[in-house]
Coordinates of C-alpha atoms (C1' of nucleotides) in Angstrom, one line a residue:
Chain A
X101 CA 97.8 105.4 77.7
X102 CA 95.7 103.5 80.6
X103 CA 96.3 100.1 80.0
X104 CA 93.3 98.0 78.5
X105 CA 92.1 96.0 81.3
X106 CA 92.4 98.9 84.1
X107 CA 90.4 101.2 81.9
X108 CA 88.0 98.0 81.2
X109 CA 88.0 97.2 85.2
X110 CA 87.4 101.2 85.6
X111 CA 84.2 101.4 83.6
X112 CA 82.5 98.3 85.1
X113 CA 83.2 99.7 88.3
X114 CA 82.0 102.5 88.0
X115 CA 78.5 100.9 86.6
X116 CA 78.4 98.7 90.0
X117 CA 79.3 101.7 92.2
X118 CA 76.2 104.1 90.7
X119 CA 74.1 100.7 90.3
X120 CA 73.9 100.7 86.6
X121 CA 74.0 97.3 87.3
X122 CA 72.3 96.3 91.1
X123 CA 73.8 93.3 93.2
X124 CA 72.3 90.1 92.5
X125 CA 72.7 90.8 88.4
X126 CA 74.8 88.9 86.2
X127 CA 77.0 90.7 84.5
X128 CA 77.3 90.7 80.6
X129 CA 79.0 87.7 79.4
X130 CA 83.2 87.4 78.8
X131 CA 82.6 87.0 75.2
X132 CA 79.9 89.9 75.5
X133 CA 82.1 92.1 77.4
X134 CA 85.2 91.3 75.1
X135 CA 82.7 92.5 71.9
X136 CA 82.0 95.6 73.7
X137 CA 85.7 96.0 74.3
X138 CA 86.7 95.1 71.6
X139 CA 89.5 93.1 72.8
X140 CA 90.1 89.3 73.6
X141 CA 88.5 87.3 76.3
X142 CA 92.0 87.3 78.2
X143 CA 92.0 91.2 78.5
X144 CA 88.4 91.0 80.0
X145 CA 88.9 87.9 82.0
X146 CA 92.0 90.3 83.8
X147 CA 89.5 93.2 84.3
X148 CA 87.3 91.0 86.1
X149 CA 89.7 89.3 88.3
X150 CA 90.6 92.4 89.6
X151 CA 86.9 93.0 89.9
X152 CA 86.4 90.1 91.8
X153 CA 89.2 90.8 94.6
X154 CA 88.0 94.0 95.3
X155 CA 84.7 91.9 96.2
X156 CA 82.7 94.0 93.4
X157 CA 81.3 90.5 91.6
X158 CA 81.6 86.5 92.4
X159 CA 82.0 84.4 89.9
X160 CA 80.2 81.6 88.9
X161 CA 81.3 78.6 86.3
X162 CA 78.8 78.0 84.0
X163 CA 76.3 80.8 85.1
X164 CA 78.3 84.0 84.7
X165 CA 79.3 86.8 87.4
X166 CA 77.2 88.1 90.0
X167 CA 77.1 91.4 90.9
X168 CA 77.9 91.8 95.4
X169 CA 76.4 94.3 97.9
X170 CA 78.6 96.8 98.3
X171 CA 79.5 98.0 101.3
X172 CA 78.1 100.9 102.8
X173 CA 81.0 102.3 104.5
X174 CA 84.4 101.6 102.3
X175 CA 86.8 102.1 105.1
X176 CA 90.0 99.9 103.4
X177 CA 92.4 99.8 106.5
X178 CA 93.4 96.8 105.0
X179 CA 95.0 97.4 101.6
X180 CA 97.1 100.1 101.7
X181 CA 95.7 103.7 102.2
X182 CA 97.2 106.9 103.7
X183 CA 95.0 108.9 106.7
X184 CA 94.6 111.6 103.8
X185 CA 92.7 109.2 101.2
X186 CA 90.8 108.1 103.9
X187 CA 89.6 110.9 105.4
X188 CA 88.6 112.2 101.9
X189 CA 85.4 109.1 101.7
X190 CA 84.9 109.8 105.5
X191 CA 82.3 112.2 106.4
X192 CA 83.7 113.7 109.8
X193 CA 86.1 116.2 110.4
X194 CA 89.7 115.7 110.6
X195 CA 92.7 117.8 111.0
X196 CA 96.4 117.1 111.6
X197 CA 99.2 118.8 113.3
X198 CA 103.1 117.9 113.5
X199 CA 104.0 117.0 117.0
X200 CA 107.6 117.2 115.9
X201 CA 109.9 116.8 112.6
X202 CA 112.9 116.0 113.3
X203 CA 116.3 115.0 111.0
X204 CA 118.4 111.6 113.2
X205 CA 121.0 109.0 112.8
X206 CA 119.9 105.9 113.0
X207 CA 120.5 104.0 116.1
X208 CA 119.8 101.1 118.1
X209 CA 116.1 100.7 117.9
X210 CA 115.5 102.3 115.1
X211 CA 118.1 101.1 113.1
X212 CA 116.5 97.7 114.0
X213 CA 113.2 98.6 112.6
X214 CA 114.2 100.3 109.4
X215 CA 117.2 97.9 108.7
X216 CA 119.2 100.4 107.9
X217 CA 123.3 101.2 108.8
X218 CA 124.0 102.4 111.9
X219 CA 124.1 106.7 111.6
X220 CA 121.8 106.6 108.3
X221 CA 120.1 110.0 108.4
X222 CA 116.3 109.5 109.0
X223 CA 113.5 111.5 109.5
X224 CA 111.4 111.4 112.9
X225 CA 108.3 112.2 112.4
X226 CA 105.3 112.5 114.9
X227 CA 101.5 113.7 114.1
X228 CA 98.3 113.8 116.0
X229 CA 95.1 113.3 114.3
X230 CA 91.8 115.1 115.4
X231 CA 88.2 113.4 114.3
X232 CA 85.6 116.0 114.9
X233 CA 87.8 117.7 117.1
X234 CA 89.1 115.3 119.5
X235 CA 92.9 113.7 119.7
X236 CA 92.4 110.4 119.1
X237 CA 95.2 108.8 116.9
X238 CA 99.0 109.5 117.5
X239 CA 101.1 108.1 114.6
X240 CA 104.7 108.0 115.0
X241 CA 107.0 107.5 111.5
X242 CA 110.9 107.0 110.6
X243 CA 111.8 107.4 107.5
X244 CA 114.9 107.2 105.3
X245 CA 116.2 110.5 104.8
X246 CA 117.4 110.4 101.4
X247 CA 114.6 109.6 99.8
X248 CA 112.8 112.1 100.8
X249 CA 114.8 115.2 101.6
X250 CA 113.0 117.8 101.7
X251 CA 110.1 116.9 104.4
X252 CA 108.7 119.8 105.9
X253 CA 106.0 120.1 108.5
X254 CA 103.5 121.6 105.8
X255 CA 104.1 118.5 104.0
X256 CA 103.8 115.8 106.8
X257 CA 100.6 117.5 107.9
X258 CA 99.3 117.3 104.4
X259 CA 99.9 113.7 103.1
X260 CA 103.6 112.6 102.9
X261 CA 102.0 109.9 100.5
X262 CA 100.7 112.5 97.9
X263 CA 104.3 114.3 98.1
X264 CA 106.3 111.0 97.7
X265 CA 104.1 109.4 94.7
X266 CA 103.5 112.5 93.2
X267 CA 105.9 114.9 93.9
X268 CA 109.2 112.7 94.2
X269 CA 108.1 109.9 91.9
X270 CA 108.5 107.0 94.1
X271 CA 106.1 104.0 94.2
X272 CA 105.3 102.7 97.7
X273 CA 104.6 99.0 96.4
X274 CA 103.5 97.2 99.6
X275 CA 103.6 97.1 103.4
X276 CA 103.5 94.4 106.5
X277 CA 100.7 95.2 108.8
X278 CA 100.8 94.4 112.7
X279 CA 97.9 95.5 114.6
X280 CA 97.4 94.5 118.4
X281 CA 96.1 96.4 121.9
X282 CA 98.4 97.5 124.1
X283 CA 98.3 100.1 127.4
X284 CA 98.7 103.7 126.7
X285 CA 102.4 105.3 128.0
X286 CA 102.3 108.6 130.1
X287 CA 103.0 110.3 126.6
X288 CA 99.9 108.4 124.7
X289 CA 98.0 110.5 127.6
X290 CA 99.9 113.4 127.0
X291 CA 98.7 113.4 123.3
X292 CA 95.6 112.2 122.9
X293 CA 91.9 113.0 124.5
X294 CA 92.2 109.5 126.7
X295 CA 88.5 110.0 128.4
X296 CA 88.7 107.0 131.0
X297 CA 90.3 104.8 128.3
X298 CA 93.4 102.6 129.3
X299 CA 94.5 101.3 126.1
X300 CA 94.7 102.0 122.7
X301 CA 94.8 99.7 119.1
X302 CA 98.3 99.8 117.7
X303 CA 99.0 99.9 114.1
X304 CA 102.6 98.4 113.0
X305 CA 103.7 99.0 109.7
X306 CA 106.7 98.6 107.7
X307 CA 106.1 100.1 103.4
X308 CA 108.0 99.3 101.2
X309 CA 108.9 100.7 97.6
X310 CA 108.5 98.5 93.9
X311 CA 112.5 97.9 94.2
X312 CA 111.8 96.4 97.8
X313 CA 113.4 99.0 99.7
X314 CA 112.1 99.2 103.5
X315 CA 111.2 102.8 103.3
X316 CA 109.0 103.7 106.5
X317 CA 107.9 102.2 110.0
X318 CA 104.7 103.5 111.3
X319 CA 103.1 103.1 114.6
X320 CA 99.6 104.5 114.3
X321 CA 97.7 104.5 117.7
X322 CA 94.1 104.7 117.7
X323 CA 91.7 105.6 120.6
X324 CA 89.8 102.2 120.9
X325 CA 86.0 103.7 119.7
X326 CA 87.6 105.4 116.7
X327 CA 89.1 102.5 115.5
X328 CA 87.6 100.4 113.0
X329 CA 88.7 98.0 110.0
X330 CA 86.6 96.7 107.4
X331 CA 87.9 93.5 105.4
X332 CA 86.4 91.5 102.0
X333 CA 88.7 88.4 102.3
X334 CA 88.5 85.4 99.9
X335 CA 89.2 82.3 101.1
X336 CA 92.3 80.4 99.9
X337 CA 92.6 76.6 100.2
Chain B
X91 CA 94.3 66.7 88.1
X92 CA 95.9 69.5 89.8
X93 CA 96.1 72.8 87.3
X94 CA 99.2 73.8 86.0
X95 CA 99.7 77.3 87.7
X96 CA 98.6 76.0 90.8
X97 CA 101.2 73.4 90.5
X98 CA 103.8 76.0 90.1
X99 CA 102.8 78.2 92.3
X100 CA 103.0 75.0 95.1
X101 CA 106.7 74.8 94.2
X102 CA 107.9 78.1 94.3
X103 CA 105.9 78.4 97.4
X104 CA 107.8 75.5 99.0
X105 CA 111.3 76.6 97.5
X106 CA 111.0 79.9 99.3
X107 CA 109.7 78.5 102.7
X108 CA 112.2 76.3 102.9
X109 CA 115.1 78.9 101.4
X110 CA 116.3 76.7 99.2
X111 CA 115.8 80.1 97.2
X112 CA 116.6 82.7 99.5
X113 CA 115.1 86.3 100.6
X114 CA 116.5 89.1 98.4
X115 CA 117.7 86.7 95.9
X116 CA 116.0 86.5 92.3
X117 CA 113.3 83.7 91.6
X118 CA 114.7 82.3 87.4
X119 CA 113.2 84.3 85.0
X120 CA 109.7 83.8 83.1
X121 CA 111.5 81.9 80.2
X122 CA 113.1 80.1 82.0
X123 CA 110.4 79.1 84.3
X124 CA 108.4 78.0 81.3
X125 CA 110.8 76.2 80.3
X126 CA 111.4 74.0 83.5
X127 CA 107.8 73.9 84.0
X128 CA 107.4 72.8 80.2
X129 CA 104.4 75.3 79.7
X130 CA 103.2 78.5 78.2
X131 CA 104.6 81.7 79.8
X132 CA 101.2 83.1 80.8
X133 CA 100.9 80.2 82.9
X134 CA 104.2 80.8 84.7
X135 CA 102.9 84.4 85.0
X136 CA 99.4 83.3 86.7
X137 CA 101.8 80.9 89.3
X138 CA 104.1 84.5 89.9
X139 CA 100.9 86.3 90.0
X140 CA 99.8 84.4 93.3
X141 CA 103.2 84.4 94.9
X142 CA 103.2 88.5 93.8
X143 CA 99.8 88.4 96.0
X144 CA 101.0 86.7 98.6
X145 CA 104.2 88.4 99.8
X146 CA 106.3 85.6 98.4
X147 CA 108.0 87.9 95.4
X148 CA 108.1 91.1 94.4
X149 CA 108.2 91.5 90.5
X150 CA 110.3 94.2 89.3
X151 CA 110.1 95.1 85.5
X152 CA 113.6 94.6 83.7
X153 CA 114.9 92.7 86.4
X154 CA 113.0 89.7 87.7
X155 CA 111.1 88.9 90.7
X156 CA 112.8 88.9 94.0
X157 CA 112.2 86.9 96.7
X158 CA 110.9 88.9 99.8
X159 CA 111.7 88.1 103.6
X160 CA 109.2 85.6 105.4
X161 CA 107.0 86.8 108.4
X162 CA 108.5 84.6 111.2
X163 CA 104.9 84.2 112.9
X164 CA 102.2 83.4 109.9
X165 CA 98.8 84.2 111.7
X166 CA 96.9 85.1 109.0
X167 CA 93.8 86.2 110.2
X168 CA 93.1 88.5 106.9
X169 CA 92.5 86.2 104.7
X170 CA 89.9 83.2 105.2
X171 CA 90.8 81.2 108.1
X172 CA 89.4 78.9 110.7
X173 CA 90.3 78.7 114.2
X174 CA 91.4 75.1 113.8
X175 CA 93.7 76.0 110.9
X176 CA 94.9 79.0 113.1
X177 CA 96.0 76.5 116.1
X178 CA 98.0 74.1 114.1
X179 CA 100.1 77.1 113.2
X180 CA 100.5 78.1 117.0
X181 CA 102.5 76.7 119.2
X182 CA 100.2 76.9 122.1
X183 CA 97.5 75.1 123.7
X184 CA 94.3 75.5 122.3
X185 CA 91.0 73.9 123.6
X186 CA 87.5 74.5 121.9
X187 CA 84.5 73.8 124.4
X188 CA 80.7 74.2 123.2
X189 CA 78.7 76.4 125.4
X190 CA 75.2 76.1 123.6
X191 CA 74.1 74.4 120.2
X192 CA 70.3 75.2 119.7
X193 CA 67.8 74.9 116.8
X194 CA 66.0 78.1 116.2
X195 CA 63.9 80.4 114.4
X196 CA 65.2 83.3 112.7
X197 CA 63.4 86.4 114.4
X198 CA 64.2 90.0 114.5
X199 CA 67.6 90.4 114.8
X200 CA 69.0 87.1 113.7
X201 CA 66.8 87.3 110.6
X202 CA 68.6 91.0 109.7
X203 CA 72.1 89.4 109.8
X204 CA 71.4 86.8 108.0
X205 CA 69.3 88.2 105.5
X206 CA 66.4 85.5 105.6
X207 CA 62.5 85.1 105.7
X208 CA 61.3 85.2 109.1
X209 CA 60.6 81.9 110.9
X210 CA 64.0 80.5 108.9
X211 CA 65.5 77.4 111.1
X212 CA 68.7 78.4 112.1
X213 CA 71.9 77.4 114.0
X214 CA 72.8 79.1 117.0
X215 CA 76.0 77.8 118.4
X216 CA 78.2 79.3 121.2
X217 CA 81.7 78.6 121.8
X218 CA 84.4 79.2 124.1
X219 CA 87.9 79.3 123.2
X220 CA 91.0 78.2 125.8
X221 CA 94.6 79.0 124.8
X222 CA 96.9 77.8 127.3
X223 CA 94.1 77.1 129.8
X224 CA 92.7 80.7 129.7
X225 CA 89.1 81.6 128.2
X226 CA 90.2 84.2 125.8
X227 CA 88.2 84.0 122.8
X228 CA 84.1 83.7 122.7
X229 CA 82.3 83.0 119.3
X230 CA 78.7 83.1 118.7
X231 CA 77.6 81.7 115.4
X232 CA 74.7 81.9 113.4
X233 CA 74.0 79.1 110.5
X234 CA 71.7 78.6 108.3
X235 CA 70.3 75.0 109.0
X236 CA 69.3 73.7 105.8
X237 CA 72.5 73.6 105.0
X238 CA 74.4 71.8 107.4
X239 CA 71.6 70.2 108.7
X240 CA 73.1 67.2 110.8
X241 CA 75.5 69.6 113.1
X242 CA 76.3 68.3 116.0
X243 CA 78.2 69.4 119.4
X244 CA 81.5 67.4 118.5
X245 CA 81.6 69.0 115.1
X246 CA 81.1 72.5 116.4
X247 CA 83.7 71.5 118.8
X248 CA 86.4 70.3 115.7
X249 CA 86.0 72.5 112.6
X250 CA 82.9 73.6 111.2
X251 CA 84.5 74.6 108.2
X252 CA 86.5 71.0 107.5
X253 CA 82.6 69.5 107.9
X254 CA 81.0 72.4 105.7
X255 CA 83.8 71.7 102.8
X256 CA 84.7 67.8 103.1
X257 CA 81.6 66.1 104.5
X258 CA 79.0 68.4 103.1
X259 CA 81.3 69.8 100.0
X260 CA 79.8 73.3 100.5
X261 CA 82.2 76.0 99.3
X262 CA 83.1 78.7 101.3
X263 CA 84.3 81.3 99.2
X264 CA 84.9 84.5 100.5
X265 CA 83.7 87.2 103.5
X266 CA 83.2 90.3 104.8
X267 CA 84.7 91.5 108.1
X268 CA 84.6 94.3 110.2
X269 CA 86.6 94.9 113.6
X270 CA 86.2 97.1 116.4
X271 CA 86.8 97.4 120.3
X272 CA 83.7 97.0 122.4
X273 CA 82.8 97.1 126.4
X274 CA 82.5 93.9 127.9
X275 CA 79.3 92.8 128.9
X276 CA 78.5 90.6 131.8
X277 CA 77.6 87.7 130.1
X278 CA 81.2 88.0 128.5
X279 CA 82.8 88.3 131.9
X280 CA 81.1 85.2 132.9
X281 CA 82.4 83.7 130.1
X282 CA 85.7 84.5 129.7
X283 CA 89.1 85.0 131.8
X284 CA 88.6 89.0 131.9
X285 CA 91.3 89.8 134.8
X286 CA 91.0 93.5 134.9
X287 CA 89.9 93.8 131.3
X288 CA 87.1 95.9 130.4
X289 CA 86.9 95.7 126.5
X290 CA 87.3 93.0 123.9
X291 CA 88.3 92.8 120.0
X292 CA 85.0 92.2 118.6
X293 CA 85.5 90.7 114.9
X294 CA 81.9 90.4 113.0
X295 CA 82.4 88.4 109.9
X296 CA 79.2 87.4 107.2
X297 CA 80.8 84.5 105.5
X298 CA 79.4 83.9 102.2
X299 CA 79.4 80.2 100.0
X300 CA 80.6 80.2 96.1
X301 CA 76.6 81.0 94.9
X302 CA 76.8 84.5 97.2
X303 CA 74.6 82.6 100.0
X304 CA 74.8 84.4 102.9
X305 CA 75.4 81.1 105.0
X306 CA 77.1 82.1 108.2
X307 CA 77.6 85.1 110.7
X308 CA 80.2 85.1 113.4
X309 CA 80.8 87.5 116.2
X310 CA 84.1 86.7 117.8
X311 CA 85.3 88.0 120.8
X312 CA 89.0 88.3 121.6
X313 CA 91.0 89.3 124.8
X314 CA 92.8 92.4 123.8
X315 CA 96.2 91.0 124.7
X316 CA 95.5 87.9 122.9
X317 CA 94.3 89.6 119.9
X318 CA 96.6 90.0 116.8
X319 CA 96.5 90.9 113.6
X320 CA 99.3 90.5 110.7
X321 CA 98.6 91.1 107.1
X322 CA 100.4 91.9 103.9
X323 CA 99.0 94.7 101.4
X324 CA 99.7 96.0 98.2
X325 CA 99.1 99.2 97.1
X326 CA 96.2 99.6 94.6
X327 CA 96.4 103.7 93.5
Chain C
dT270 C1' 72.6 71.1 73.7
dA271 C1' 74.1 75.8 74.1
dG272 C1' 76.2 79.1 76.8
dT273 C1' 79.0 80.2 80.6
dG274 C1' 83.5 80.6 83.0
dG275 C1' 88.4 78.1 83.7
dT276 C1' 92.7 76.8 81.8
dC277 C1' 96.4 76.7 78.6
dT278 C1' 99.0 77.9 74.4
dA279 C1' 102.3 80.3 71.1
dG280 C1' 103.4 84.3 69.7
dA281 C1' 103.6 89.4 69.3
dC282 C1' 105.0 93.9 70.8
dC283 C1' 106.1 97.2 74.5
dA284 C1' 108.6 99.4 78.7
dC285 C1' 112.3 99.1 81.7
dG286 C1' 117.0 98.0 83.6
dT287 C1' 121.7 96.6 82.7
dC288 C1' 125.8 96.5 80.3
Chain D
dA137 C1' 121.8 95.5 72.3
dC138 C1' 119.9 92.2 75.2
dG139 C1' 117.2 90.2 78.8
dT140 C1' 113.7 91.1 82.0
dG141 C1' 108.8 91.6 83.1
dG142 C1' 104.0 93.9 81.3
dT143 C1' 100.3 93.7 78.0
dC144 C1' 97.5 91.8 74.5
dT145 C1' 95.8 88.5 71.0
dA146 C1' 93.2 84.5 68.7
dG147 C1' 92.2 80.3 69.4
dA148 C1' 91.8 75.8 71.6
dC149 C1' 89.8 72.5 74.9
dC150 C1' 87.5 71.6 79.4
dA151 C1' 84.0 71.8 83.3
dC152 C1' 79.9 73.4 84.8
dT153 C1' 74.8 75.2 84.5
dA154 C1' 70.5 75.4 82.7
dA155 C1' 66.9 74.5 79.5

DNA sequence: TAGTGGTCTAGACCACGTC
DNA sequence: ACGTGGTCTAGACCACTAA
């Protein structure tokens, strides 16, 4: 059974997404919204917290909560969102091909990165992704083998996340992000449709499963005019 | 009076900081944290829920909530944060120097970003930021004047956001951002230390006050090797 | 003054992990 | 069986906004 305040949070989202309710609005009251549910004011007041930090209303003591503009173009780099999931809301064509797959010990480098033993099997995994036909991101991953062994290339060019949540049952929980600009290697070049550019936008990322577990590194590189990150940040003080 | 969560929250945030709890070990349990705190569980919950947020903890059901390792370099540009709060983090030098601060109209353009009436008196304020004696970062600013009416060049110079909050007690609340990698233009090569550089970061942000005024819009320009990005996400499925 | 959201409480029951 | 976190409740009091 969905759990009160998700399926509450669900509905109301849904009403703001198709504009049953436009930006600028006021939302029904808490103890409205908790009649309607027919739950307590706690329940509704966890529904709209949640609506609040995905920047869908602002809330407003003594007055009530606001419906916001919503974006035109949800693009959620930030949060935590496989290439798959994203290219599903995007309207361009993409495509994906395995550059390699291949089963390692862990050494060195990549020990350091993945914090694992020296000699812990890992896969290394390497993918090129086309936008309306040109190669313009090159992601390189390492993964711990035993938690997912039995990778294949069909899977990594589908979505490894899909095949890991749904298939093996595991719950990536959360990640570390790193993104900076660096100068594209003689490989980069090799790989992706460079034009005159020099440089590309790296993506850094360590994820992570619920029982902590440092599951993946990812370097994503990104051809500087295909790269774009969209952000709804609340200010903490 | 400081709420109760909030007070928590402060302590567990400083315990972990300064490892007096260490990374990997578990934080006491809710009972037992609302028992030291004297207070209701919920309460402790709301303190974990923050730290959960944060990448302090990571709460495992039928175990407790572990304490997660600490990014060594904090720059948390998601998030809310001014360039002033950004330096004290940062070893280096910083130096903030005004290039223009003009009263205007909003026209055309300005008017579209700012979502205001024609003919609205605005703030346009330039700025050029020095770390370690290079010109690496250019900001251009739009405000809306009526509501930080007496700005001057030594405030745009300080923080704008320490005057918006503690002189003027204006409440920033929360943004929308957007980044992307843009061709230099000459008037950004005059500006800044370029060296062979021929793109920057650009980061757009629409910063918004606790009543959803659309009060600020910032265009910020960063040196692609000075330009870094760390952030901490959870998944949301 | 009435209605709104913000905080806090004491207690209940459930789901999960460990022993 | 026990302790952990996850969800939900019914009610209290406070702070703020608006009429």
């Amino acid at each position: 059974m969905e759990k009160k305040f998700q399926a509450i949070y669900d509905v109301l989202a849904k009403e703001i997404q198709t504009e049953k309710i436009r930006a600028g609005q006021l939302l029904p009251s808490e103890n409205e919204l908790t009649e309607r549910f027919a739950t307590s004011r706690e329940t509704v007041r966890k529904a709209l917290q949640l609506l609040s930090q995905n920047g869908y209303i602002q809330k407003l003591q003594g007055k009530g909560s606001i419906v916001l503009e919503q974006d035109k173009l949800p693009l959620p780099v930030s949060g935590l969102t496989s290439f798959k999931e994203l290219a599903r809301s995007m309207s361009q064509k993409v495509e994906t091909s395995v550059i390699e797959l291949s089963s390692k010990e862990a050494h060195g480098c990549n020990q350091q990165v993945l914090q694992c033993e020296e000699g812990t099997p890992i896969w290394e995994l390497q993918r090129m992704r086309k936008l309306d036909g040109e190669a313009v991101i090159y992601d390189k991953d390492l993964l711990l083998k035993k938690l997912a062994p039995g990778l294949t290339k069909e899977i990594a060019a589908d979505s490894i996340y899909d095949y890991l949540e749904q298939e093996l049952g595991l719950s990536i929980s959360y990640a570390r992000k790193e993104v900076v600009v660096e100068e594209a290697d003689a490989k980069d070049k090799e790989i992706l449709d460079m034009g005159s550019y020099q440089q590309l936008v790296v993506v850094r990322s360590a994820v992570y499963l619920e029982d902590t577990t440092l599951f993946q590194y990812t370097e994503s590189k990104h051809r500087p005019d295909k790269f774009r990150f969209v952000d709804f940040a609340r200010r903490t003080k």
